[in-house]
GROMACS .gro file of C-alpha atoms in nm:
model
  344
    1ASP     CA    1   7.619  -8.018   8.259
    2VAL     CA    2   7.342  -8.061   8.002
    3GLN     CA    3   7.477  -8.394   7.875
    4GLY     CA    4   7.491  -8.539   8.226
    5LYS     CA    5   7.134  -8.435   8.297
    6MET     CA    6   7.016  -8.584   7.966
    7GLU     CA    7   7.168  -8.921   8.052
    8LYS     CA    8   6.995  -8.931   8.392
    9VAL     CA    9   6.646  -8.821   8.289
   10LYS     CA   10   6.414  -9.063   8.112
   11PRO     CA   11   6.163  -8.939   7.853
   12ILE     CA   12   5.819  -8.861   7.995
   13GLY     CA   13   5.604  -9.174   7.996
   14ALA     CA   14   5.895  -9.420   7.973
   15GLU     CA   15   5.831  -9.562   8.321
   16GLU     CA   16   5.449  -9.563   8.305
   17TYR     CA   17   5.435  -9.711   7.953
   18PRO     CA   18   5.761  -9.905   7.902
   19VAL     CA   19   5.634 -10.103   7.601
   20PHE     CA   20   5.534  -9.782   7.424
   21TYR     CA   21   5.879  -9.638   7.490
   22ASP     CA   22   6.059  -9.957   7.385
   23GLN     CA   23   5.875  -9.961   7.054
   24ARG     CA   24   5.870  -9.587   6.976
   25ARG     CA   25   6.171  -9.441   7.160
   26GLU     CA   26   5.992  -9.114   7.223
   27GLY     CA   27   5.822  -8.924   7.500
   28HIS     CA   28   5.451  -8.967   7.568
   29SER     CA   29   5.278  -8.648   7.456
   30ILE     CA   30   4.957  -8.702   7.653
   31THR     CA   31   5.123  -8.741   7.993
   32ALA     CA   32   5.356  -8.453   7.901
   33MET     CA   33   5.060  -8.227   7.976
   34ASP     CA   34   5.073  -8.346   8.339
   35ALA     CA   35   5.443  -8.260   8.353
   36MET     CA   36   5.362  -7.906   8.240
   37LEU     CA   37   5.076  -7.856   8.485
   38GLU     CA   38   5.181  -8.063   8.787
   39GLY     CA   39   5.555  -8.122   8.750
   40ARG     CA   40   5.531  -8.500   8.736
   41PRO     CA   41   5.739  -8.704   8.681
   42TYR     CA   42   5.949  -8.385   8.662
   43PRO     CA   43   5.881  -8.022   8.567
   44LEU     CA   44   5.849  -7.943   8.198
   45ARG     CA   45   5.879  -7.566   8.154
   46GLY     CA   46   5.981  -7.525   7.790
   47LEU     CA   47   5.875  -7.685   7.463
   48ILE     CA   48   5.980  -7.656   7.098
   49LEU     CA   49   5.719  -7.811   6.871
   50THR     CA   50   5.779  -7.892   6.505
   51GLY     CA   51   5.496  -7.975   6.267
   52ALA     CA   52   5.244  -8.088   6.529
   53ASN     CA   53   4.904  -7.956   6.634
   54PRO     CA   54   4.810  -8.110   6.972
   55MET     CA   55   4.529  -7.860   7.021
   56LEU     CA   56   4.338  -8.049   6.753
   57THR     CA   57   4.483  -8.401   6.784
   58ASN     CA   58   4.529  -8.465   7.158
   59PRO     CA   59   4.239  -8.553   7.390
   60ASN     CA   60   4.101  -8.304   7.641
   61ALA     CA   61   4.179  -7.991   7.439
   62ASP     CA   62   4.095  -7.760   7.730
   63LYS     CA   63   4.368  -7.924   7.938
   64VAL     CA   64   4.613  -7.909   7.645
   65GLU     CA   65   4.546  -7.536   7.608
   66LYS     CA   66   4.597  -7.476   7.980
   67ALA     CA   67   4.920  -7.679   7.980
   68LEU     CA   68   5.074  -7.502   7.680
   69LYS     CA   69   4.982  -7.161   7.821
   70SER     CA   70   5.155  -7.251   8.150
   71LEU     CA   71   5.498  -7.297   7.990
   72ASP     CA   72   5.778  -7.047   8.050
   73LEU     CA   73   5.879  -7.083   7.684
   74PHE     CA   74   5.675  -7.228   7.399
   75VAL     CA   75   5.814  -7.224   7.044
   76VAL     CA   76   5.633  -7.359   6.737
   77ARG     CA   77   5.793  -7.428   6.399
   78ASP     CA   78   5.527  -7.470   6.132
   79LEU     CA   79   5.412  -7.370   5.786
   80PHE     CA   80   5.076  -7.239   5.902
   81MET     CA   81   4.916  -7.049   6.189
   82THR     CA   82   4.755  -7.348   6.359
   83ASP     CA   83   4.546  -7.348   6.676
   84THR     CA   84   4.858  -7.465   6.859
   85ALA     CA   85   5.083  -7.200   6.702
   86ARG     CA   86   4.848  -6.925   6.823
   87LEU     CA   87   4.948  -7.016   7.181
   88ALA     CA   88   5.323  -6.992   7.118
   89ASP     CA   89   5.562  -6.727   7.249
   90TYR     CA   90   5.760  -6.753   6.925
   91ILE     CA   91   5.655  -6.887   6.585
   92LEU     CA   92   5.934  -6.987   6.345
   93PRO     CA   93   5.884  -7.076   5.978
   94GLY     CA   94   5.915  -7.447   5.910
   95ALA     CA   95   6.070  -7.581   5.589
   96SER     CA   96   5.826  -7.747   5.351
   97PHE     CA   97   5.906  -8.063   5.155
   98LEU     CA   98   6.016  -7.838   4.867
   99GLU     CA   99   6.286  -7.680   5.085
  100LYS     CA  100   6.468  -7.992   5.205
  101SER     CA  101   6.619  -8.313   5.080
  102GLU     CA  102   6.513  -8.618   5.277
  103VAL     CA  103   6.558  -8.994   5.263
  104ILE     CA  104   6.212  -9.151   5.244
  105ARG     CA  105   6.162  -9.514   5.337
  106GLY     CA  106   5.902  -9.737   5.175
  107GLY     CA  107   5.761 -10.050   5.335
  108ILE     CA  108   5.629 -10.265   5.048
  109PRO     CA  109   5.866 -10.330   4.883
  110GLN     CA  110   6.140 -10.217   5.119
  111SER     CA  111   6.290  -9.919   4.941
  112ILE     CA  112   6.434  -9.573   4.986
  113SER     CA  113   6.416  -9.259   4.776
  114LEU     CA  114   6.556  -8.908   4.801
  115THR     CA  115   6.337  -8.601   4.774
  116LYS     CA  116   6.480  -8.313   4.574
  117LYS     CA  117   6.519  -7.968   4.728
  118VAL     CA  118   6.393  -7.711   4.477
  119LEU     CA  119   6.366  -7.397   4.693
  120GLU     CA  120   6.589  -7.239   4.956
  121PHE     CA  121   6.538  -6.928   5.168
  122ASP     CA  122   6.800  -6.779   5.400
  123SER     CA  123   6.531  -6.697   5.657
  124CYS     CA  124   6.411  -7.057   5.690
  125GLN     CA  125   6.606  -7.348   5.837
  126ASN     CA  126   6.532  -7.713   5.773
  127GLU     CA  127   6.494  -7.945   6.073
  128TYR     CA  128   6.857  -8.053   6.081
  129GLN     CA  129   6.992  -7.697   6.061
  130PHE     CA  130   6.767  -7.583   6.343
  131TRP     CA  131   6.829  -7.869   6.585
  132SER     CA  132   7.203  -7.898   6.521
  133CYS     CA  133   7.251  -7.524   6.576
  134LEU     CA  134   7.049  -7.537   6.897
  135ALA     CA  135   7.245  -7.842   7.015
  136ASP     CA  136   7.572  -7.653   6.964
  137LYS     CA  137   7.441  -7.359   7.166
  138VAL     CA  138   7.347  -7.574   7.468
  139GLY     CA  139   7.660  -7.792   7.462
  140ILE     CA  140   7.538  -8.118   7.312
  141GLY     CA  141   7.655  -8.068   6.954
  142GLN     CA  142   7.829  -8.408   6.958
  143TYR     CA  143   7.489  -8.569   6.906
  144PHE     CA  144   7.466  -8.392   6.568
  145PRO     CA  145   7.806  -8.467   6.411
  146TRP     CA  146   7.707  -8.407   6.047
  147LYS     CA  147   7.782  -8.073   5.885
  148ASN     CA  148   7.455  -8.049   5.697
  149GLU     CA  149   7.150  -8.233   5.570
  150ASP     CA  150   7.338  -8.402   5.284
  151GLU     CA  151   7.598  -8.549   5.519
  152LEU     CA  152   7.321  -8.684   5.740
  153ASN     CA  153   7.156  -8.845   5.438
  154ARG     CA  154   7.487  -9.002   5.333
  155TRP     CA  155   7.519  -9.159   5.678
  156VAL     CA  156   7.162  -9.294   5.663
  157ILE     CA  157   7.218  -9.481   5.334
  158GLU     CA  158   7.579  -9.584   5.402
  159PRO     CA  159   7.488  -9.944   5.508
  160LEU     CA  160   7.340 -10.002   5.160
  161GLY     CA  161   7.666  -9.914   4.987
  162LEU     CA  162   7.494  -9.633   4.798
  163GLU     CA  163   7.622  -9.288   4.721
  164LEU     CA  164   7.385  -8.995   4.766
  165GLU     CA  165   7.432  -8.887   4.404
  166GLU     CA  166   7.344  -9.238   4.289
  167LEU     CA  167   7.021  -9.238   4.489
  168ALA     CA  168   6.932  -8.893   4.355
  169GLN     CA  169   6.935  -9.042   4.003
  170LYS     CA  170   6.662  -9.290   4.100
  171PRO     CA  171   6.342  -9.085   4.136
  172GLU     CA  172   6.141  -9.408   4.148
  173GLY     CA  173   6.346  -9.518   4.449
  174TYR     CA  174   6.596  -9.793   4.523
  175ILE     CA  175   6.457 -10.132   4.625
  176TYR     CA  176   6.698 -10.291   4.870
  177LYS     CA  177   6.481 -10.585   4.971
  178ALA     CA  178   6.210 -10.736   4.753
  179TYR     CA  179   5.879 -10.819   4.915
  180ASN     CA  180   5.864 -11.191   4.985
  181TYR     CA  181   5.523 -11.349   5.034
  182GLU     CA  182   5.465 -11.641   5.272
  183LYS     CA  183   5.825 -11.643   5.395
  184PHE     CA  184   5.696 -11.784   5.725
  185TYR     CA  185   5.688 -12.126   5.555
  186GLU     CA  186   6.067 -12.120   5.550
  187ASN     CA  187   6.167 -11.904   5.846
  188GLY     CA  188   5.861 -11.896   6.069
  189PHE     CA  189   5.730 -11.574   6.219
  190ASP     CA  190   5.934 -11.299   6.382
  191THR     CA  191   5.852 -11.419   6.734
  192PRO     CA  192   6.070 -11.593   6.995
  193SER     CA  193   5.912 -11.929   6.908
  194GLY     CA  194   5.886 -11.867   6.535
  195LYS     CA  195   5.515 -11.942   6.560
  196VAL     CA  196   5.198 -11.736   6.591
  197GLU     CA  197   5.189 -11.645   6.961
  198PHE     CA  198   4.857 -11.570   7.127
  199SER     CA  199   5.044 -11.543   7.456
  200SER     CA  200   5.317 -11.279   7.445
  201ASP     CA  201   5.634 -11.339   7.646
  202TYR     CA  202   5.737 -10.987   7.543
  203LEU     CA  203   5.444 -10.834   7.733
  204GLY     CA  204   5.512 -11.068   8.023
  205GLU     CA  205   5.867 -10.937   8.054
  206TYR     CA  206   5.723 -10.592   8.124
  207GLY     CA  207   5.479 -10.719   8.384
  208TYR     CA  208   5.167 -10.726   8.167
  209GLU     CA  209   4.939 -11.024   8.115
  210LYS     CA  210   5.080 -11.247   7.844
  211LEU     CA  211   4.738 -11.332   7.705
  212PRO     CA  212   4.538 -11.022   7.607
  213VAL     CA  213   4.214 -10.983   7.800
  214TYR     CA  214   3.936 -10.754   7.681
  215ARG     CA  215   3.826 -10.492   7.929
  216PRO     CA  216   3.566 -10.230   7.837
  217ALA     CA  217   3.675  -9.870   7.841
  218HIS     CA  218   3.610  -9.676   8.159
  219TYR     CA  219   3.346  -9.478   7.971
  220LEU     CA  220   3.138  -9.792   7.914
  221SER     CA  221   3.136  -9.907   8.275
  222GLY     CA  222   3.194  -9.595   8.484
  223LYS     CA  223   2.969  -9.386   8.701
  224ASP     CA  224   2.880  -9.146   8.418
  225LYS     CA  225   2.716  -9.414   8.204
  226GLY     CA  226   2.363  -9.347   8.324
  227ARG     CA  227   2.387  -8.972   8.260
  228TYR     CA  228   2.450  -9.000   7.888
  229LYS     CA  229   2.245  -9.145   7.604
  230PHE     CA  230   2.506  -9.183   7.328
  231VAL     CA  231   2.860  -9.313   7.277
  232LEU     CA  232   3.072  -9.084   7.061
  233ILE     CA  233   3.332  -9.220   6.819
  234THR     CA  234   3.604  -8.979   6.702
  235GLY     CA  235   3.880  -9.012   6.448
  236ALA     CA  236   3.701  -9.165   6.148
  237ARG     CA  237   3.909  -9.080   5.843
  238GLN     CA  238   3.827  -8.824   5.578
  239ALA     CA  239   3.999  -8.910   5.250
  240ARG     CA  240   4.098  -8.547   5.186
  241PHE     CA  241   4.255  -8.475   5.526
  242ASN     CA  242   4.528  -8.609   5.753
  243HIS     CA  243   4.452  -8.501   6.110
  244SER     CA  244   4.450  -8.118   6.084
  245CYS     CA  245   4.645  -8.106   5.755
  246TYR     CA  246   4.503  -7.984   5.421
  247HIS     CA  247   4.196  -7.815   5.571
  248ASN     CA  248   4.313  -7.488   5.411
  249ILE     CA  249   4.305  -7.619   5.051
  250PRO     CA  250   4.012  -7.446   4.875
  251ARG     CA  251   3.880  -7.744   4.680
  252PHE     CA  252   3.887  -7.960   4.993
  253LYS     CA  253   3.709  -7.690   5.193
  254LYS     CA  254   3.447  -7.670   4.920
  255ALA     CA  255   3.391  -8.047   4.930
  256VAL     CA  256   3.384  -8.062   5.313
  257PRO     CA  257   3.302  -7.707   5.432
  258TRP     CA  258   3.239  -7.803   5.795
  259PRO     CA  259   3.249  -8.105   6.025
  260VAL     CA  260   2.931  -8.299   6.100
  261MET     CA  261   2.794  -8.529   6.367
  262GLU     CA  262   2.691  -8.856   6.205
  263ILE     CA  263   2.387  -9.021   6.364
  264HIS     CA  264   2.162  -9.322   6.300
  265PRO     CA  265   1.825  -9.232   6.138
  266GLU     CA  266   1.620  -9.372   6.428
  267ASP     CA  267   1.825  -9.178   6.682
  268ALA     CA  268   1.776  -8.861   6.478
  269ALA     CA  269   1.402  -8.924   6.468
  270SER     CA  270   1.387  -8.975   6.845
  271LEU     CA  271   1.559  -8.638   6.894
  272GLN     CA  272   1.342  -8.476   6.625
  273ILE     CA  273   1.646  -8.343   6.440
  274ALA     CA  274   1.682  -8.314   6.064
  275ASP     CA  275   1.982  -8.341   5.835
  276GLY     CA  276   2.188  -8.021   5.845
  277GLU     CA  277   2.036  -7.889   6.169
  278LEU     CA  278   2.255  -7.751   6.446
  279VAL     CA  279   2.282  -7.945   6.774
  280GLU     CA  280   2.486  -7.921   7.093
  281VAL     CA  281   2.694  -8.222   7.197
  282THR     CA  282   2.798  -8.242   7.564
  283SER     CA  283   3.039  -8.472   7.750
  284ALA     CA  284   3.194  -8.467   8.097
  285LYS     CA  285   3.477  -8.251   7.956
  286GLY     CA  286   3.293  -7.991   7.751
  287SER     CA  287   3.047  -7.914   7.475
  288LEU     CA  288   3.033  -7.798   7.114
  289LYS     CA  289   2.781  -7.701   6.849
  290ILE     CA  290   2.782  -7.893   6.522
  291ARG     CA  291   2.566  -7.975   6.221
  292VAL     CA  292   2.387  -8.309   6.186
  293SER     CA  293   2.446  -8.565   5.912
  294ILE     CA  294   2.194  -8.849   5.918
  295ALA     CA  295   2.380  -9.164   5.814
  296GLY     CA  296   2.240  -9.468   5.638
  297GLN     CA  297   2.087  -9.752   5.838
  298ASP     CA  298   2.396  -9.968   5.786
  299GLN     CA  299   2.657  -9.694   5.825
  300ILE     CA  300   2.647  -9.644   6.201
  301GLN     CA  301   2.511  -9.843   6.493
  302GLN     CA  302   2.212  -9.710   6.681
  303GLY     CA  303   2.319  -9.536   7.003
  304PHE     CA  304   2.651  -9.423   6.855
  305LEU     CA  305   2.765  -9.093   6.702
  306GLN     CA  306   3.073  -9.005   6.496
  307ILE     CA  307   3.260  -8.674   6.466
  308THR     CA  308   3.587  -8.646   6.272
  309HIS     CA  309   3.869  -8.452   6.437
  310GLY     CA  310   4.105  -8.194   6.285
  311PHE     CA  311   3.860  -7.905   6.223
  312ASP     CA  312   3.968  -7.586   6.398
  313LYS     CA  313   3.624  -7.424   6.425
  314VAL     CA  314   3.461  -7.732   6.581
  315ASN     CA  315   3.721  -7.918   6.786
  316VAL     CA  316   3.581  -8.257   6.890
  317ASN     CA  317   3.869  -8.300   7.136
  318ARG     CA  318   3.690  -8.051   7.359
  319LEU     CA  319   3.475  -8.358   7.438
  320THR     CA  320   3.737  -8.634   7.467
  321SER     CA  321   3.920  -8.729   7.786
  322ASP     CA  322   4.266  -8.833   7.900
  323ASP     CA  323   4.147  -8.956   8.240
  324VAL     CA  324   4.182  -9.325   8.151
  325LEU     CA  325   4.460  -9.444   7.919
  326ASP     CA  326   4.542  -9.787   7.782
  327PRO     CA  327   4.782  -9.950   8.032
  328ILE     CA  328   5.024 -10.067   7.761
  329SER     CA  329   5.031  -9.794   7.497
  330GLY     CA  330   4.902  -9.503   7.703
  331PHE     CA  331   4.658  -9.419   7.424
  332PRO     CA  332   4.321  -9.264   7.516
  333ALA     CA  333   3.980  -9.421   7.451
  334MET     CA  334   3.880  -9.172   7.184
  335LYS     CA  335   3.615  -9.398   7.033
  336SER     CA  336   3.402  -9.452   7.344
  337VAL     CA  337   3.308  -9.114   7.489
  338PHE     CA  338   2.969  -9.075   7.657
  339VAL     CA  339   2.774  -8.772   7.534
  340ASN     CA  340   2.429  -8.618   7.516
  341VAL     CA  341   2.277  -8.437   7.217
  342THR     CA  342   2.043  -8.138   7.245
  343LYS     CA  343   1.854  -7.979   6.959
  344ILE     CA  344   1.919  -7.606   6.930
   0.00000   0.00000   0.00000
């Protein structure tokens, strides 16, 4: 009885991070690695992954690799052979934005638009085709009652009184709610009291402190602090990339051919390293070799380093940790990792 089991089992992370689950309505991908390796809160033995690359985006990449390799079945649907896809038992072609018609929501102003499908291949299913077919096979097809992607899109826009054909004729999108500035003067804020709340009753309902209290990350107060000289920041944005996406575009690769470790000029001088030199960066979780980029005096604080994630050849998440997670969101402290730097 697949349906009965689904109704009894909560998504991974829902009990440990109830606010995260209440806001996102999804499983917690970081603690899912524990389910794969240790069977808690319950065994996770199979995974179908669509358009994600946790080998380059999740912390503690060595653990992620071990967890994915431990699965009885691992399927990846993607457009490219990513670091994660290389670990899969089966790799299925994912449909690109040119091969599917989707309702896209805009935030400011509140609007929707419909992408136009311009290509179709018999050998490639879009997301709805794949998941609805799989649901039918395992006996939960009632959760996918629409015949195809177009019917699903019709259902999505039905509350607006729009027909799908009508929306398709509006390439600029359909604005269903104009952006209204300073509406709090009339209606207050979207809080229980209608006011700005520094103390959150919502957090209190889940057993957290109502008034946020700053606590330094484990890395800044733990036993390893004395062993390491620098604090590593990861995740600074590169305008050309989005996580591990677009790294294969030639003009982007030409502009940013490899990742770098950004460092303050005085720290670079103390280590006797020059711009472009190769160094080894080591944390409690692992090490990597990377080129140096000496930043301006006002671009990075002394004692801190920065490495952007998403590069497959130099994966900074070999250094990051999932040992300590934020108690509310379950997110890792990926901007406060203690490391040492050695000149090669």
